[in-house]
Short mmCIF file of N, CA and C in Angstrom, two decimals:
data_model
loop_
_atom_site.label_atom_id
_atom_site.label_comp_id
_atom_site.label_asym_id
_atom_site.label_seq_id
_atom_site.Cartn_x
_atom_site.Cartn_y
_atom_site.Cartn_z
N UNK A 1 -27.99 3.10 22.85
CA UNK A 1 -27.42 4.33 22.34
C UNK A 1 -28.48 5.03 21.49
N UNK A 2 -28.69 6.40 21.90
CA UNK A 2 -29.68 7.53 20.99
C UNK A 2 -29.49 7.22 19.24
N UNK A 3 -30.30 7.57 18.53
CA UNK A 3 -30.20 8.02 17.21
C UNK A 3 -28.83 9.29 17.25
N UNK A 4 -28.95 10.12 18.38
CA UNK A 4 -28.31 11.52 18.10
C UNK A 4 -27.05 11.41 18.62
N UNK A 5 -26.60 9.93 19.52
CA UNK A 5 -25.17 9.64 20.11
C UNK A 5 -24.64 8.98 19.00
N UNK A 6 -25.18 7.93 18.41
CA UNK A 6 -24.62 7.25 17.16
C UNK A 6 -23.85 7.74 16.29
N UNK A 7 -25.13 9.22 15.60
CA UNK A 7 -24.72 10.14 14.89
C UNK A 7 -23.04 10.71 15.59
N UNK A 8 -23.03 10.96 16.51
CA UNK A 8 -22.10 11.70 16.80
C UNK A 8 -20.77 11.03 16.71
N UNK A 9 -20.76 9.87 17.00
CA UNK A 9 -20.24 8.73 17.42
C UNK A 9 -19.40 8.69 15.44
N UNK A 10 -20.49 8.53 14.59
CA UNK A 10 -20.49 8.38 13.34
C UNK A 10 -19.00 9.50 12.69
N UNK A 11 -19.74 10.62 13.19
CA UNK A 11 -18.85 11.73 12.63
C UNK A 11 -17.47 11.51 13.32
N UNK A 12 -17.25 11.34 14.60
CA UNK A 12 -15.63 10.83 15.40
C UNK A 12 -15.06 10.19 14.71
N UNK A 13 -15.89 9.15 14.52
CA UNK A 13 -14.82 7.59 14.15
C UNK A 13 -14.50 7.52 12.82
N UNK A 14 -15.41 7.89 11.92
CA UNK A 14 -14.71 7.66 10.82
C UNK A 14 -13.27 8.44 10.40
N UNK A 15 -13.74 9.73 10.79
CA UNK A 15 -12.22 10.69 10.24
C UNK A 15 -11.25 10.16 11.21
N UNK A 16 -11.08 9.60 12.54
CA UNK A 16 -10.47 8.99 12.87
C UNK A 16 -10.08 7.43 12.62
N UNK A 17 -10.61 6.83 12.36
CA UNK A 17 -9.92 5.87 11.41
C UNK A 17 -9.44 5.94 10.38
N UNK A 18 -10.01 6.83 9.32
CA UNK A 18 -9.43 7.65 8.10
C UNK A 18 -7.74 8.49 8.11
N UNK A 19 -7.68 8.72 9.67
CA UNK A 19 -6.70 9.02 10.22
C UNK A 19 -5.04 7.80 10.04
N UNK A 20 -6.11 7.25 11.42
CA UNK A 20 -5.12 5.70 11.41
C UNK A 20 -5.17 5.44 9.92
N UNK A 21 -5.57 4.94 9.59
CA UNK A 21 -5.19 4.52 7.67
C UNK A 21 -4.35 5.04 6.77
N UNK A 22 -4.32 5.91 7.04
CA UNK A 22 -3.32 7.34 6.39
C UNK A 22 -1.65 6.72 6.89
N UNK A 23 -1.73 6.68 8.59
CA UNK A 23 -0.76 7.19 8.88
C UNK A 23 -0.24 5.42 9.12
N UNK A 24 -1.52 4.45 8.91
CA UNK A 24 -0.64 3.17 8.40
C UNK A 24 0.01 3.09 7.24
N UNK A 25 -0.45 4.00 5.99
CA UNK A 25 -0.10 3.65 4.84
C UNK A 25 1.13 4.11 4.70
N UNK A 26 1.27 5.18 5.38
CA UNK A 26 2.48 5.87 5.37
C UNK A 26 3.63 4.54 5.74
N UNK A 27 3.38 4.66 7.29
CA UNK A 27 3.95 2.60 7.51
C UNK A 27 4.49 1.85 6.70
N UNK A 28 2.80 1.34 5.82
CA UNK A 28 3.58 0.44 5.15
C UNK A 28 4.07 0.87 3.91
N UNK A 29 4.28 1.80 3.41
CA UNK A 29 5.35 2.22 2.22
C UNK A 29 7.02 2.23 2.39
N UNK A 30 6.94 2.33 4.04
CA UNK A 30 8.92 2.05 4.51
C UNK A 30 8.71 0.97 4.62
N UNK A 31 7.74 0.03 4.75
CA UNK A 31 8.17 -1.59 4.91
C UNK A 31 8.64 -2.23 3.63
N UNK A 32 9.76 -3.31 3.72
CA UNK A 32 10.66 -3.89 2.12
C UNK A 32 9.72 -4.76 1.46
N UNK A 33 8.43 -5.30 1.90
CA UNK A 33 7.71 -5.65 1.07
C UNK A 33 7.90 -7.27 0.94
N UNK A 34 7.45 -8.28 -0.24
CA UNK A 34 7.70 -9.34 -0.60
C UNK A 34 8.83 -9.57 -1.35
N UNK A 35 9.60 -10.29 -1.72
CA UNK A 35 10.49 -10.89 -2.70
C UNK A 35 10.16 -10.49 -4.07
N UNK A 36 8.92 -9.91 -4.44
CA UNK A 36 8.77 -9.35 -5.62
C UNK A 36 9.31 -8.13 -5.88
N UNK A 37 9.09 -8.06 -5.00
CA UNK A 37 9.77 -6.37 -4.98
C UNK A 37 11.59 -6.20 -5.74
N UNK A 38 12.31 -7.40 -5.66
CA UNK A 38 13.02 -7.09 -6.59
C UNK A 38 13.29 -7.92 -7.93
N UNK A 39 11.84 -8.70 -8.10
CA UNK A 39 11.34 -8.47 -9.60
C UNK A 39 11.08 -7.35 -10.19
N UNK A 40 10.01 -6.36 -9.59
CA UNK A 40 9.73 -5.12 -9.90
C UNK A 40 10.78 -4.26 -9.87
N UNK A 41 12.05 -4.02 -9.58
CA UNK A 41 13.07 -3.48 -9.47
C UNK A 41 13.97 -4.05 -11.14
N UNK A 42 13.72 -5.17 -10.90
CA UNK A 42 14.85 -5.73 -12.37
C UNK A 42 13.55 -5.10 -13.38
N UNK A 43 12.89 -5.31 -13.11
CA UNK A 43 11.84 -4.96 -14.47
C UNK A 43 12.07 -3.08 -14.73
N UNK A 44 11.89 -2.48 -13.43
CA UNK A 44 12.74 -1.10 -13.93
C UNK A 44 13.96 -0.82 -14.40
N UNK A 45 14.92 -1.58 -13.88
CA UNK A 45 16.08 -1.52 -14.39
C UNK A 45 16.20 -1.33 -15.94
N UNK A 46 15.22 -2.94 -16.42
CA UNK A 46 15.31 -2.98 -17.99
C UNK A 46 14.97 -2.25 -18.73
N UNK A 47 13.71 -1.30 -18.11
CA UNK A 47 13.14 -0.23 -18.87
C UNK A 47 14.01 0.80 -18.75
N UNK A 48 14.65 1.38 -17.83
CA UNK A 48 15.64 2.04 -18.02
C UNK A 48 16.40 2.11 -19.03
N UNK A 49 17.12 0.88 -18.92
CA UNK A 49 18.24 0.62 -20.05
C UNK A 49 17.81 0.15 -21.42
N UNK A 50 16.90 -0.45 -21.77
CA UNK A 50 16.28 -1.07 -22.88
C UNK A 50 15.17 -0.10 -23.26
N UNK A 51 14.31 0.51 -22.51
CA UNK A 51 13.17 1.12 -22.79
C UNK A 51 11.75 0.76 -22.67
N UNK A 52 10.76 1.09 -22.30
CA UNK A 52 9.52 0.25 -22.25
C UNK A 52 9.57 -0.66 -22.71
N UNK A 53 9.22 -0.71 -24.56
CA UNK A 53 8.74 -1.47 -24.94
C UNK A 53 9.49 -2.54 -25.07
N UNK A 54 10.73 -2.51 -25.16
CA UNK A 54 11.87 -4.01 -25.05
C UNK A 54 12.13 -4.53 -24.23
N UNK A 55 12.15 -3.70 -22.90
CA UNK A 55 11.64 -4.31 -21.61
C UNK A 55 10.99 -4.96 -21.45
N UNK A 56 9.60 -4.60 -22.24
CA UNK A 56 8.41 -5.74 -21.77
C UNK A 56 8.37 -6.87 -22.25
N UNK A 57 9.62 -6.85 -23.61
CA UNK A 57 9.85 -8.28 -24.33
C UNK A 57 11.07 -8.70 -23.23
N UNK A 58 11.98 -8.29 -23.21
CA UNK A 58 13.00 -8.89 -22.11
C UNK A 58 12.52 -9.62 -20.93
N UNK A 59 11.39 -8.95 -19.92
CA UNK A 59 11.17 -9.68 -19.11
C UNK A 59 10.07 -10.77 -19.22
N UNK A 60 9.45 -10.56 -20.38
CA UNK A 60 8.30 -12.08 -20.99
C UNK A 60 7.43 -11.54 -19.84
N UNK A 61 6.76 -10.80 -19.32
CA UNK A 61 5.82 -11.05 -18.60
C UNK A 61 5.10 -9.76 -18.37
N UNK A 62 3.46 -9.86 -18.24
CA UNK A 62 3.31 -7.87 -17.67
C UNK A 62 2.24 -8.25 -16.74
N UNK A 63 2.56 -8.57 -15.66
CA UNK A 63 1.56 -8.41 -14.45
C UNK A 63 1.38 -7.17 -13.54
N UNK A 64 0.44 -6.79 -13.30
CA UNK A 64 -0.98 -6.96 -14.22
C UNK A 64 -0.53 -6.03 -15.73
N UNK A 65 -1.78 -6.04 -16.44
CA UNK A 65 -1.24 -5.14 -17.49
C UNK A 65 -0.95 -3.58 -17.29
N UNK A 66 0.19 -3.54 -18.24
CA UNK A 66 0.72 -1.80 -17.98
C UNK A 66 1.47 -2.04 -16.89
N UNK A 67 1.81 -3.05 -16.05
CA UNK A 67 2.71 -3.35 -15.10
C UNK A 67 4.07 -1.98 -15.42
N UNK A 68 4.53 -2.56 -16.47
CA UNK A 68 6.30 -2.43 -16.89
C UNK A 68 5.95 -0.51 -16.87
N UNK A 69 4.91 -0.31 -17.33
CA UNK A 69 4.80 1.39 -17.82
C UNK A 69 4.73 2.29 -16.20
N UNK A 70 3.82 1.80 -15.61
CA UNK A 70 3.27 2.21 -14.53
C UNK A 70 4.46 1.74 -13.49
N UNK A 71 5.73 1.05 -13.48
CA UNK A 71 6.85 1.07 -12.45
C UNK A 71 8.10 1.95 -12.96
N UNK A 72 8.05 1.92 -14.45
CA UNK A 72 8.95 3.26 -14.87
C UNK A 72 8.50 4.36 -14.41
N UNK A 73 7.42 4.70 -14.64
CA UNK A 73 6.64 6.09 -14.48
C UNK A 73 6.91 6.33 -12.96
N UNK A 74 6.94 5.27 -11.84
CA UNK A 74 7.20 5.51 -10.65
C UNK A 74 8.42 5.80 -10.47
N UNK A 75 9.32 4.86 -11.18
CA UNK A 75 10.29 4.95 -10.41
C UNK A 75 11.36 6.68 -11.13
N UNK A 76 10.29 7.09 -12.65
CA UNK A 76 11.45 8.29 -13.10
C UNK A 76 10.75 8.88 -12.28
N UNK A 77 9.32 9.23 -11.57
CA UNK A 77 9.08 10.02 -10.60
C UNK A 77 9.87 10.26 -9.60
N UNK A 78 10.13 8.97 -8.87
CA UNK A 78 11.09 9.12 -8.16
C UNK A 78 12.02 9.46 -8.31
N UNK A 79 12.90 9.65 -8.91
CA UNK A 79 13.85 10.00 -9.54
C UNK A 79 14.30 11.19 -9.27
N UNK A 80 13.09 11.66 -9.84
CA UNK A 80 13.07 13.30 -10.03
C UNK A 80 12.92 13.94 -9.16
N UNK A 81 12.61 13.18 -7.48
CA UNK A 81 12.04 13.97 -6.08
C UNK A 81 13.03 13.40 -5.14
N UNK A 82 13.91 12.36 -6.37
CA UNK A 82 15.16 12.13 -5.12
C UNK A 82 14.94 10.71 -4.15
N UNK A 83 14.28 10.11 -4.37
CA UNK A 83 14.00 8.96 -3.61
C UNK A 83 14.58 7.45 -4.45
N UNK A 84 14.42 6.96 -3.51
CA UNK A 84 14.95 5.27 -4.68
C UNK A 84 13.61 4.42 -4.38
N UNK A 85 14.52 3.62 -5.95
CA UNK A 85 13.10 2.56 -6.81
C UNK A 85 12.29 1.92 -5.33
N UNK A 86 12.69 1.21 -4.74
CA UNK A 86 11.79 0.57 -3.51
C UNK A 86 10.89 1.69 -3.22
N UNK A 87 11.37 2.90 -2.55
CA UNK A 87 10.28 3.82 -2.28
C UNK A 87 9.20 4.33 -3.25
N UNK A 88 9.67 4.50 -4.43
CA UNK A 88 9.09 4.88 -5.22
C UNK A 88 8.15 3.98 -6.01
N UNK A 89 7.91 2.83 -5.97
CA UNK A 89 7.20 1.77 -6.26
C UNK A 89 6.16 1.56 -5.17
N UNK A 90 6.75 1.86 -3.75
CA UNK A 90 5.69 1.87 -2.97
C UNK A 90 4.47 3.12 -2.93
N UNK A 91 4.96 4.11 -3.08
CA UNK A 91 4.31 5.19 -3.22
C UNK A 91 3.45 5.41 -4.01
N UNK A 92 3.55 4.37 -5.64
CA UNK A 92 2.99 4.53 -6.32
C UNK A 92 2.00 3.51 -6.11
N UNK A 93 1.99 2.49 -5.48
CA UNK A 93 1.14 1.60 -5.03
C UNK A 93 0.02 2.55 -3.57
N UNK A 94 0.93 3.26 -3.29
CA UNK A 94 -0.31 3.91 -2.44
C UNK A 94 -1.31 5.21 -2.95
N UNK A 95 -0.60 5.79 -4.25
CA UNK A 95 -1.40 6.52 -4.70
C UNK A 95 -2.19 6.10 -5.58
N UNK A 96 -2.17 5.11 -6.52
CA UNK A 96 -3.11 3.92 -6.94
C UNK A 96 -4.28 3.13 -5.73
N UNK A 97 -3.69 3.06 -4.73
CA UNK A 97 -4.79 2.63 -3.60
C UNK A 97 -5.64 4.09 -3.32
N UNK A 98 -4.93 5.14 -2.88
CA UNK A 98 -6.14 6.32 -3.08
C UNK A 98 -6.99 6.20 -3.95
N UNK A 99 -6.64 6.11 -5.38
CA UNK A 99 -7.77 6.30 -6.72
C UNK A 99 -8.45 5.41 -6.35
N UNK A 100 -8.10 3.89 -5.90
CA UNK A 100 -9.11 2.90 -5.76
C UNK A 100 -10.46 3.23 -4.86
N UNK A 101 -9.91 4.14 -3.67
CA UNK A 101 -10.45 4.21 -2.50
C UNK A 101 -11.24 5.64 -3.18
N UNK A 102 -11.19 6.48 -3.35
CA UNK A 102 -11.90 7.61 -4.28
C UNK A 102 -12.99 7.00 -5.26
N UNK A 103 -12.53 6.05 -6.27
CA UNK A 103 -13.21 5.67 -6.76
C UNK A 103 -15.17 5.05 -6.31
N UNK A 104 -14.19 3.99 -5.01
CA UNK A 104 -14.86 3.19 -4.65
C UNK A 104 -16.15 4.16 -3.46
N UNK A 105 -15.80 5.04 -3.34
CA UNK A 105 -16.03 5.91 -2.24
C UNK A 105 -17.35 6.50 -2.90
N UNK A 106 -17.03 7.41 -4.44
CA UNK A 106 -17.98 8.00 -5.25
C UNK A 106 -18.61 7.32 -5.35
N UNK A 107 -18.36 6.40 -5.85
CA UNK A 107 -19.79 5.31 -6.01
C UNK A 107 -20.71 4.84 -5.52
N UNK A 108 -20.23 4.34 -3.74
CA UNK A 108 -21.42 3.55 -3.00
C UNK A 108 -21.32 4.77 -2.28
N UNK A 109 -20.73 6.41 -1.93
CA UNK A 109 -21.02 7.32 -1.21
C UNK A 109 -21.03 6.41 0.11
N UNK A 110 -20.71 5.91 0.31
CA UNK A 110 -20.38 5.34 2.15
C UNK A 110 -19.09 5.25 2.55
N UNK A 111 -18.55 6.16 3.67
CA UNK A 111 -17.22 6.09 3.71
C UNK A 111 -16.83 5.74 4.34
N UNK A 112 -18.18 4.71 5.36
CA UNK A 112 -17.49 3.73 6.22
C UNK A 112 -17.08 2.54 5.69
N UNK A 113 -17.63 2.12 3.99
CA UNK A 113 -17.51 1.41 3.43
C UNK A 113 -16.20 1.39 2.51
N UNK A 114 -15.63 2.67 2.42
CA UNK A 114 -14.67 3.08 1.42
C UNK A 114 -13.43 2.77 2.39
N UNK A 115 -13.22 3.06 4.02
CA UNK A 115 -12.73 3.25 4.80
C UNK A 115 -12.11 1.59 5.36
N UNK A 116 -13.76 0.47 5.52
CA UNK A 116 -13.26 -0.30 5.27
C UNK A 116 -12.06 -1.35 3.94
N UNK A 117 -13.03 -0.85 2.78
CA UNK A 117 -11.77 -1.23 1.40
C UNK A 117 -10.25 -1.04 1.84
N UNK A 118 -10.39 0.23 2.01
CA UNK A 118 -8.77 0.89 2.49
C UNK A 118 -8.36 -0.43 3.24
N UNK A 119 -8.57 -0.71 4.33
CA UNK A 119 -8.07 -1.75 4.88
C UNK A 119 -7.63 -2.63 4.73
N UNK A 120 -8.89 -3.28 4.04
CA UNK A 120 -8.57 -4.45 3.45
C UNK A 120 -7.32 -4.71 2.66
N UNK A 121 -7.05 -3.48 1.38
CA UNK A 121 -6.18 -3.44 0.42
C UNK A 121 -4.94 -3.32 0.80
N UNK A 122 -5.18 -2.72 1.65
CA UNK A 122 -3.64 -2.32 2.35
C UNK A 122 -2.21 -2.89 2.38
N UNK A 123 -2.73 -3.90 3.18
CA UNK A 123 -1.55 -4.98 3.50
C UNK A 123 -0.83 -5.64 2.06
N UNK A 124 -2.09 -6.01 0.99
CA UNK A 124 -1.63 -6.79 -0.16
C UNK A 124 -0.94 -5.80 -0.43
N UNK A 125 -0.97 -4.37 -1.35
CA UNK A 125 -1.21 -3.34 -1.65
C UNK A 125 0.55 -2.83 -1.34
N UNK A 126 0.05 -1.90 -0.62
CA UNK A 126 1.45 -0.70 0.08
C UNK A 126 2.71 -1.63 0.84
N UNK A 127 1.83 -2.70 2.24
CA UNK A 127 2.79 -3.35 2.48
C UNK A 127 3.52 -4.23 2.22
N UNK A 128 2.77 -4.98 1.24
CA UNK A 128 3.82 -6.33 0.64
C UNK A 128 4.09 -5.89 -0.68
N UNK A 129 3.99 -5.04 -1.59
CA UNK A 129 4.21 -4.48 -2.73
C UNK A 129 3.94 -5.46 -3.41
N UNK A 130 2.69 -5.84 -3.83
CA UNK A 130 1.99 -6.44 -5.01
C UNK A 130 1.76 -5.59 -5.86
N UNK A 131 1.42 -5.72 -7.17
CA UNK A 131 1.11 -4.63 -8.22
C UNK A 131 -0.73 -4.88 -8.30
N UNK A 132 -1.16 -5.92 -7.92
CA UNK A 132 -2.65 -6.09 -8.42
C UNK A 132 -3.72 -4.82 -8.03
N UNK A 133 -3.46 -4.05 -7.34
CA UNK A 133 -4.19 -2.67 -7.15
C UNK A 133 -4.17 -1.71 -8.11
N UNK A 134 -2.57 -1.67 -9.12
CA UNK A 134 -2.69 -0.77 -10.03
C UNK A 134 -4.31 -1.34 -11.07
N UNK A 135 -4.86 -2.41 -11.61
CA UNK A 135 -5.69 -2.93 -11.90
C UNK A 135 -7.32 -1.80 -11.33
N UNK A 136 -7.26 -2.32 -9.68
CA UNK A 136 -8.43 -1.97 -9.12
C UNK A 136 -9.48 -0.47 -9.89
N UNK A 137 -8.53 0.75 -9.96
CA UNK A 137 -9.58 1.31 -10.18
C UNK A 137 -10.23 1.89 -11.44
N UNK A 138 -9.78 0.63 -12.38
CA UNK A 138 -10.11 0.52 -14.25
C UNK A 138 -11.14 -0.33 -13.67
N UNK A 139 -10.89 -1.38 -12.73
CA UNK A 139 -12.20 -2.77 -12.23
C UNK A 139 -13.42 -2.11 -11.67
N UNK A 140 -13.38 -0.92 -10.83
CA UNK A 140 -14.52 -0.49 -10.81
C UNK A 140 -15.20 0.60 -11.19
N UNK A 141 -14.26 1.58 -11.60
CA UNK A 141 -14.65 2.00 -13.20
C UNK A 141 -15.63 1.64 -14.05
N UNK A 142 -15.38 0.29 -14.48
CA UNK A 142 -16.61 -0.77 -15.41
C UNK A 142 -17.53 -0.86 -14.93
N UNK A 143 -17.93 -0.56 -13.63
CA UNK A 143 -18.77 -1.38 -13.56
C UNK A 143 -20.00 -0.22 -13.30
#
């Protein structure tokens, strides 16, 4: 293959996989996720009714940190656009995976490299509704 087919080749595939990625994430935000998912649900609940900060004593636990703040914040978002807590927890896990992927993107400027991350994160991320991504883009931030 030419230097000048590669190139071309280069410019196709990425926005097309950038594509697919998108329209997986979309995917996995209707998928129900892990069994945590209605930990993260009781943990909104409490903030609801109790409030952040007694919440975060009620449920003894903040994984990762800012956990309890960052699933209220989703879920009164949601709220407010009409959707319920499951969706709205996912969503916020995928717009936290953008920043990651933005982040990660500015930095090494390779977006076949940023494109791969996306991937990777994904599944933990949007489809099984883990919280450890809200973390990611304070982690490379630092660095």
């Amino acid at each position: 293959m030419t230097t000048a087919h590669a190139s071309r080749w280069r410019r196709l595939a990425l926005p097309a996989i950038g594509v697919a990625l998108l329209l997986l994430t979309g995917l996995a935000a209707t998928l129900p996720g892990t069994g945590d998912m209605g930990i993260w649900e009781r943990w909104i609940g409490n903030a609801h009714r109790l409030g952040v900060l007694a919440a975060f004593a009620e449920n003894g636990a903040d994984y990762p940190p800012l956990a309890h703040a960052l699933l209220a914040l989703a879920a009164a978002a949601g709220s407010a656009v009409g959707i319920g807590v499951p969706l709205a927890i996912k969503l916020s896990l995928a717009i936290v995976l953008g920043v990651t992927i933005g982040v990660f993107g500015a930095w090494t400027r390779r977006a076949g490299l940023a494109l791969g991350l996306w991937a990777a994160l994904l599944l933990n991320s949007v489809a099984l509704g883990y919280l450890d991504i809200y973390t990611a883009p304070c982690l490379l931030l630092s660095l």
